PDB file of C-alpha atoms in Angstrom:
ATOM      1  CA  UNK A   1     241.307 240.785 288.037  1.00 70.00           C
ATOM      2  CA  UNK A   2     244.645 239.717 286.580  1.00 80.00           C
ATOM      3  CA  UNK A   3     243.819 236.032 286.993  1.00 79.00           C
ATOM      4  CA  UNK A   4     240.465 236.511 285.237  1.00 84.00           C
ATOM      5  CA  UNK A   5     242.176 238.247 282.336  1.00 87.00           C
ATOM      6  CA  UNK A   6     244.750 235.469 281.983  1.00 87.00           C
ATOM      7  CA  UNK A   7     242.007 232.830 282.244  1.00 88.00           C
ATOM      8  CA  UNK A   8     239.957 234.492 279.507  1.00 91.00           C
ATOM      9  CA  UNK A   9     242.981 235.058 277.311  1.00 91.00           C
ATOM     10  CA  UNK A  10     244.301 231.501 277.280  1.00 88.00           C
ATOM     11  CA  UNK A  11     240.821 230.123 276.607  1.00 91.00           C
ATOM     12  CA  UNK A  12     240.334 232.634 273.791  1.00 94.00           C
ATOM     13  CA  UNK A  13     243.715 231.852 272.237  1.00 93.00           C
ATOM     14  CA  UNK A  14     242.995 228.110 272.286  1.00 94.00           C
ATOM     15  CA  UNK A  15     239.425 228.276 270.981  1.00 94.00           C
ATOM     16  CA  UNK A  16     240.094 230.576 268.006  1.00 93.00           C
ATOM     17  CA  UNK A  17     242.516 228.227 266.181  1.00 94.00           C
ATOM     18  CA  UNK A  18     240.066 225.379 266.713  1.00 95.00           C
ATOM     19  CA  UNK A  19     237.230 227.365 265.162  1.00 95.00           C
ATOM     20  CA  UNK A  20     239.451 228.402 262.235  1.00 94.00           C
ATOM     21  CA  UNK A  21     240.441 224.813 261.419  1.00 94.00           C
ATOM     22  CA  UNK A  22     236.809 223.684 261.625  1.00 95.00           C
ATOM     23  CA  UNK A  23     235.709 226.563 259.384  1.00 94.00           C
ATOM     24  CA  UNK A  24     238.308 225.740 256.729  1.00 92.00           C
ATOM     25  CA  UNK A  25     237.307 222.080 256.793  1.00 93.00           C
ATOM     26  CA  UNK A  26     233.629 223.027 256.522  1.00 93.00           C
ATOM     27  CA  UNK A  27     234.358 225.199 253.461  1.00 90.00           C
ATOM     28  CA  UNK A  28     236.323 222.411 251.818  1.00 87.00           C
ATOM     29  CA  UNK A  29     234.193 219.387 252.773  1.00 89.00           C
ATOM     30  CA  UNK A  30     230.744 220.586 253.888  1.00 91.00           C
ATOM     31  CA  UNK A  31     229.305 217.086 253.508  1.00 88.00           C
ATOM     32  CA  UNK A  32     231.785 215.598 255.990  1.00 92.00           C
ATOM     33  CA  UNK A  33     231.484 218.148 258.802  1.00 92.00           C
ATOM     34  CA  UNK A  34     228.692 216.237 260.536  1.00 94.00           C
ATOM     35  CA  UNK A  35     230.605 212.977 260.216  1.00 94.00           C
ATOM     36  CA  UNK A  36     233.691 214.576 261.744  1.00 95.00           C
ATOM     37  CA  UNK A  37     231.639 216.042 264.574  1.00 96.00           C
ATOM     38  CA  UNK A  38     230.009 212.698 265.361  1.00 96.00           C
ATOM     39  CA  UNK A  39     233.365 210.920 265.367  1.00 96.00           C
ATOM     40  CA  UNK A  40     235.056 213.378 267.729  1.00 96.00           C
ATOM     41  CA  UNK A  41     231.911 213.692 269.859  1.00 96.00           C
ATOM     42  CA  UNK A  42     231.740 209.919 270.269  1.00 97.00           C
ATOM     43  CA  UNK A  43     235.391 209.790 271.346  1.00 95.00           C
ATOM     44  CA  UNK A  44     234.827 212.586 273.878  1.00 95.00           C
ATOM     45  CA  UNK A  45     231.616 210.987 275.144  1.00 95.00           C
ATOM     46  CA  UNK A  46     233.452 207.717 275.735  1.00 95.00           C
ATOM     47  CA  UNK A  47     236.271 209.567 277.472  1.00 92.00           C
ATOM     48  CA  UNK A  48     233.878 211.386 279.812  1.00 93.00           C
ATOM     49  CA  UNK A  49     232.069 208.121 280.560  1.00 92.00           C
ATOM     50  CA  UNK A  50     235.341 206.365 281.432  1.00 90.00           C
ATOM     51  CA  UNK A  51     236.063 209.123 283.969  1.00 88.00           C
ATOM     52  CA  UNK A  52     232.972 208.006 285.907  1.00 84.00           C
ATOM     53  CA  UNK A  53     231.070 211.265 286.342  1.00 83.00           C
ATOM     54  CA  UNK A  54     228.352 211.184 288.990  1.00 83.00           C
ATOM     55  CA  UNK A  55     226.789 214.639 289.203  1.00 84.00           C
ATOM     56  CA  UNK A  56     223.123 213.888 288.535  1.00 84.00           C
ATOM     57  CA  UNK A  57     220.691 212.077 290.785  1.00 84.00           C
ATOM     58  CA  UNK A  58     219.085 210.178 287.893  1.00 86.00           C
ATOM     59  CA  UNK A  59     221.046 208.040 285.438  1.00 86.00           C
ATOM     60  CA  UNK A  60     219.173 209.420 282.433  1.00 89.00           C
ATOM     61  CA  UNK A  61     220.190 212.987 283.246  1.00 92.00           C
ATOM     62  CA  UNK A  62     223.740 211.785 283.888  1.00 91.00           C
ATOM     63  CA  UNK A  63     223.987 210.394 280.343  1.00 93.00           C
ATOM     64  CA  UNK A  64     222.537 213.651 279.005  1.00 94.00           C
ATOM     65  CA  UNK A  65     225.115 215.598 281.026  1.00 93.00           C
ATOM     66  CA  UNK A  66     227.924 213.517 279.534  1.00 93.00           C
ATOM     67  CA  UNK A  67     226.558 214.087 276.035  1.00 95.00           C
ATOM     68  CA  UNK A  68     226.516 217.862 276.560  1.00 95.00           C
ATOM     69  CA  UNK A  69     230.038 217.832 278.006  1.00 94.00           C
ATOM     70  CA  UNK A  70     231.211 215.908 274.935  1.00 95.00           C
ATOM     71  CA  UNK A  71     229.858 218.734 272.760  1.00 96.00           C
ATOM     72  CA  UNK A  72     231.822 221.272 274.824  1.00 95.00           C
ATOM     73  CA  UNK A  73     234.972 219.157 274.547  1.00 95.00           C
ATOM     74  CA  UNK A  74     234.622 219.255 270.784  1.00 96.00           C
ATOM     75  CA  UNK A  75     235.688 222.909 271.011  1.00 94.00           C
ATOM     76  CA  UNK A  76     237.486 223.461 274.329  1.00 92.00           C
ATOM     77  CA  UNK A  77     238.620 221.869 277.589  1.00 90.00           C
ATOM     78  CA  UNK A  78     236.125 221.120 280.347  1.00 88.00           C
ATOM     79  CA  UNK A  79     237.127 219.218 283.489  1.00 87.00           C
ATOM     80  CA  UNK A  80     234.580 216.758 284.886  1.00 85.00           C
ATOM     81  CA  UNK A  81     236.591 214.593 287.299  1.00 80.00           C
ATOM     82  CA  UNK A  82     238.204 215.175 290.669  1.00 77.00           C
ATOM     83  CA  UNK A  83     241.958 215.162 291.155  1.00 74.00           C
ATOM     84  CA  UNK A  84     244.870 216.570 289.209  1.00 77.00           C
ATOM     85  CA  UNK A  85     244.166 217.414 285.574  1.00 80.00           C
ATOM     86  CA  UNK A  86     247.722 217.546 284.224  1.00 82.00           C
ATOM     87  CA  UNK A  87     247.682 214.187 282.453  1.00 87.00           C
ATOM     88  CA  UNK A  88     244.059 214.386 281.353  1.00 89.00           C
ATOM     89  CA  UNK A  89     244.508 217.867 279.897  1.00 89.00           C
ATOM     90  CA  UNK A  90     247.743 216.781 278.174  1.00 91.00           C
ATOM     91  CA  UNK A  91     245.936 213.889 276.492  1.00 92.00           C
ATOM     92  CA  UNK A  92     243.040 216.137 275.516  1.00 93.00           C
ATOM     93  CA  UNK A  93     245.099 218.966 274.051  1.00 94.00           C
ATOM     94  CA  UNK A  94     247.335 216.506 272.192  1.00 94.00           C
ATOM     95  CA  UNK A  95     244.289 214.886 270.619  1.00 95.00           C
ATOM     96  CA  UNK A  96     242.644 218.205 269.779  1.00 94.00           C
ATOM     97  CA  UNK A  97     245.869 219.646 268.360  1.00 94.00           C
ATOM     98  CA  UNK A  98     246.374 216.669 266.060  1.00 95.00           C
ATOM     99  CA  UNK A  99     242.767 216.847 264.928  1.00 95.00           C
ATOM    100  CA  UNK A 100     242.967 220.584 264.187  1.00 94.00           C
ATOM    101  CA  UNK A 101     246.284 220.151 262.356  1.00 94.00           C
ATOM    102  CA  UNK A 102     244.787 217.411 260.176  1.00 94.00           C
ATOM    103  CA  UNK A 103     241.816 219.621 259.325  1.00 93.00           C
ATOM    104  CA  UNK A 104     244.058 222.559 258.409  1.00 91.00           C
ATOM    105  CA  UNK A 105     246.460 220.365 256.426  1.00 90.00           C
ATOM    106  CA  UNK A 106     243.572 218.860 254.462  1.00 89.00           C
ATOM    107  CA  UNK A 107     242.562 222.354 253.394  1.00 87.00           C
ATOM    108  CA  UNK A 108     246.152 223.286 252.515  1.00 84.00           C
ATOM    109  CA  UNK A 109     246.650 220.063 250.529  1.00 86.00           C
ATOM    110  CA  UNK A 110     243.461 220.613 248.552  1.00 84.00           C
ATOM    111  CA  UNK A 111     244.439 224.221 247.731  1.00 78.00           C
ATOM    112  CA  UNK A 112     248.070 223.420 246.904  1.00 76.00           C
ATOM    113  CA  UNK A 113     250.079 225.317 245.775  1.00 76.00           C
ATOM    114  CA  UNK A 114     249.521 228.257 248.075  1.00 71.00           C
ATOM    115  CA  UNK A 115     251.061 231.656 247.474  1.00 73.00           C
ATOM    116  CA  UNK A 116     252.934 233.287 250.327  1.00 74.00           C
ATOM    117  CA  UNK A 117     250.639 236.320 250.158  1.00 75.00           C
ATOM    118  CA  UNK A 118     247.527 234.193 250.775  1.00 79.00           C
ATOM    119  CA  UNK A 119     245.573 235.642 253.733  1.00 83.00           C
ATOM    120  CA  UNK A 120     244.480 232.172 254.832  1.00 83.00           C
ATOM    121  CA  UNK A 121     248.088 231.013 255.032  1.00 84.00           C
ATOM    122  CA  UNK A 122     248.939 233.926 257.291  1.00 87.00           C
ATOM    123  CA  UNK A 123     245.813 233.236 259.320  1.00 89.00           C
ATOM    124  CA  UNK A 124     246.952 229.631 259.841  1.00 90.00           C
ATOM    125  CA  UNK A 125     250.407 230.783 260.905  1.00 90.00           C
ATOM    126  CA  UNK A 126     248.868 233.267 263.333  1.00 91.00           C
ATOM    127  CA  UNK A 127     246.519 230.586 264.666  1.00 92.00           C
ATOM    128  CA  UNK A 128     249.457 228.271 265.356  1.00 92.00           C
ATOM    129  CA  UNK A 129     251.267 231.018 267.238  1.00 93.00           C
ATOM    130  CA  UNK A 130     248.119 231.833 269.210  1.00 93.00           C
ATOM    131  CA  UNK A 131     247.688 228.177 270.156  1.00 94.00           C
ATOM    132  CA  UNK A 132     251.243 227.906 271.475  1.00 93.00           C
ATOM    133  CA  UNK A 133     250.822 231.182 273.376  1.00 94.00           C
ATOM    134  CA  UNK A 134     247.528 229.921 274.802  1.00 92.00           C
ATOM    135  CA  UNK A 135     249.198 226.751 276.103  1.00 92.00           C
ATOM    136  CA  UNK A 136     251.939 228.833 277.748  1.00 93.00           C
ATOM    137  CA  UNK A 137     249.401 231.160 279.377  1.00 91.00           C
ATOM    138  CA  UNK A 138     247.440 228.153 280.602  1.00 90.00           C
ATOM    139  CA  UNK A 139     250.563 226.805 282.298  1.00 89.00           C
ATOM    140  CA  UNK A 140     251.229 230.216 283.849  1.00 89.00           C
ATOM    141  CA  UNK A 141     247.632 230.429 285.068  1.00 87.00           C
ATOM    142  CA  UNK A 142     247.713 227.047 286.812  1.00 83.00           C
ATOM    143  CA  UNK A 143     251.102 227.764 288.351  1.00 84.00           C
ATOM    144  CA  UNK A 144     250.377 231.272 289.606  1.00 82.00           C
ATOM    145  CA  UNK A 145     246.676 232.204 289.561  1.00 77.00           C
ATOM    146  CA  UNK A 146     244.600 229.060 290.056  1.00 69.00           C
ATOM    147  CA  UNK A 147     242.166 229.294 293.049  1.00 69.00           C
ATOM    148  CA  UNK A 148     243.562 226.045 294.468  1.00 62.00           C
ATOM    149  CA  UNK A 149     246.839 227.853 295.132  1.00 53.00           C
ATOM    150  CA  UNK A 150     245.041 230.276 297.451  1.00 52.00           C
ATOM    151  CA  UNK A 151     243.677 227.362 299.459  1.00 48.00           C
ATOM    152  CA  UNK A 152     247.130 225.816 299.656  1.00 46.00           C
ATOM    153  CA  UNK A 153     248.653 229.093 300.869  1.00 47.00           C
ATOM    154  CA  UNK A 154     246.059 229.322 303.635  1.00 46.00           C
ATOM    155  CA  UNK A 155     247.043 225.878 304.864  1.00 45.00           C
ATOM    156  CA  UNK A 156     250.732 226.792 305.059  1.00 45.00           C
ATOM    157  CA  UNK A 157     250.604 229.612 307.645  1.00 41.00           C
ATOM    158  CA  UNK A 158     249.575 228.023 310.919  1.00 41.00           C
ATOM    159  CA  UNK A 159     249.735 224.253 311.189  1.00 41.00           C
ATOM    160  CA  UNK A 160     247.266 223.808 314.041  1.00 38.00           C
ATOM    161  CA  UNK A 161     244.622 226.383 313.069  1.00 38.00           C
ATOM    162  CA  UNK A 162     244.652 225.710 309.358  1.00 34.00           C
ATOM    163  CA  UNK A 163     244.532 221.969 309.885  1.00 39.00           C
ATOM    164  CA  UNK A 164     241.337 222.386 311.857  1.00 40.00           C
ATOM    165  CA  UNK A 165     240.029 224.778 309.205  1.00 40.00           C
ATOM    166  CA  UNK A 166     240.778 222.332 306.423  1.00 43.00           C
ATOM    167  CA  UNK A 167     238.948 219.468 308.109  1.00 42.00           C
ATOM    168  CA  UNK A 168     236.072 221.215 309.868  1.00 44.00           C
ATOM    169  CA  UNK A 169     235.243 224.197 307.669  1.00 44.00           C
ATOM    170  CA  UNK A 170     236.005 222.993 304.150  1.00 44.00           C
ATOM    171  CA  UNK A 171     236.414 219.284 303.655  1.00 44.00           C
ATOM    172  CA  UNK A 172     233.711 218.113 306.085  1.00 45.00           C
ATOM    173  CA  UNK A 173     231.388 221.075 305.822  1.00 48.00           C
ATOM    174  CA  UNK A 174     227.783 220.140 305.002  1.00 51.00           C
ATOM    175  CA  UNK A 175     225.639 223.055 303.793  1.00 50.00           C
ATOM    176  CA  UNK A 176     222.114 223.567 305.027  1.00 52.00           C
ATOM    177  CA  UNK A 177     218.968 224.057 302.976  1.00 50.00           C
ATOM    178  CA  UNK A 178     218.515 223.416 299.268  1.00 53.00           C
ATOM    179  CA  UNK A 179     221.816 222.639 297.580  1.00 53.00           C
ATOM    180  CA  UNK A 180     222.708 222.036 293.960  1.00 53.00           C
ATOM    181  CA  UNK A 181     224.360 218.650 294.375  1.00 57.00           C
ATOM    182  CA  UNK A 182     226.324 218.863 291.130  1.00 54.00           C
ATOM    183  CA  UNK A 183     227.864 222.217 292.027  1.00 57.00           C
ATOM    184  CA  UNK A 184     228.521 221.066 295.585  1.00 57.00           C
ATOM    185  CA  UNK A 185     230.401 217.986 294.368  1.00 59.00           C
ATOM    186  CA  UNK A 186     232.376 220.111 291.923  1.00 54.00           C
ATOM    187  CA  UNK A 187     233.381 222.538 294.679  1.00 58.00           C
ATOM    188  CA  UNK A 188     234.367 219.690 296.981  1.00 57.00           C
ATOM    189  CA  UNK A 189     236.504 218.096 294.275  1.00 54.00           C
ATOM    190  CA  UNK A 190     237.996 221.471 293.401  1.00 50.00           C
ATOM    191  CA  UNK A 191     238.981 222.679 296.876  1.00 49.00           C
ATOM    192  CA  UNK A 192     238.946 219.750 299.281  1.00 47.00           C
ATOM    193  CA  UNK A 193     241.602 217.549 297.673  1.00 47.00           C
ATOM    194  CA  UNK A 194     244.532 220.001 298.044  1.00 48.00           C
ATOM    195  CA  UNK A 195     243.663 220.555 301.703  1.00 48.00           C
ATOM    196  CA  UNK A 196     243.469 216.821 302.394  1.00 49.00           C
ATOM    197  CA  UNK A 197     246.855 216.314 300.741  1.00 50.00           C
ATOM    198  CA  UNK A 198     248.360 219.079 302.847  1.00 46.00           C
ATOM    199  CA  UNK A 199     246.846 217.643 306.001  1.00 49.00           C
ATOM    200  CA  UNK A 200     248.323 214.229 305.207  1.00 50.00           C
ATOM    201  CA  UNK A 201     251.754 215.755 304.648  1.00 49.00           C
ATOM    202  CA  UNK A 202     251.550 217.716 307.917  1.00 48.00           C
ATOM    203  CA  UNK A 203     250.418 214.674 309.876  1.00 48.00           C
ATOM    204  CA  UNK A 204     253.289 212.685 308.398  1.00 46.00           C
ATOM    205  CA  UNK A 205     255.749 215.423 309.345  1.00 42.00           C
ATOM    206  CA  UNK A 206     254.444 215.505 312.927  1.00 40.00           C
ATOM    207  CA  UNK A 207     254.696 211.709 313.131  1.00 44.00           C
ATOM    208  CA  UNK A 208     258.299 211.823 311.989  1.00 45.00           C
ATOM    209  CA  UNK A 209     259.094 214.440 314.626  1.00 43.00           C
ATOM    210  CA  UNK A 210     257.577 212.285 317.355  1.00 44.00           C
ATOM    211  CA  UNK A 211     259.524 209.236 316.205  1.00 46.00           C
TER     212      UNK A 211
END
């Protein structure tokens, strides 16, 4: 319950400033909103394509999937590739922060000078604080509440039993019946990699003991 609350909160705190900056830009330059969307969407679509997603059985649906993900990335983070997301998320949030700051600054420059009692100015200051708080909560979530940590903790209790569990029950498990291949690949990328890393570390430790 606590992890769900933290997850919702950091997403909420990061999305709201983005929506505010887009709204201010739309009020100021309504004719350029579509152009801005297409530019950012194209950059996100290229980024998703370079990550080599392969969730759909047909190539046409795969390109459609990437296009939809690019729309989501226009507003918030959405992971589409296996492995650690630290560097990818850092690049994404840096890009999105700079874009949102430029949109907000364009509004402030056009409405210069601004009085200190302007409600929009206070809203921008609050949005900046919320964004920083959202980043901090996101770091706390991935360090303390992420589901991958529960899998890692399971693999640290009993070396023999958990090693068999990691290989036989999780990483090599093949479900029976009708399976959503996209969701299955996502779950494998999400949970299998930490267990494989742990297994490799344990095997290396055992090899060093034997030597």
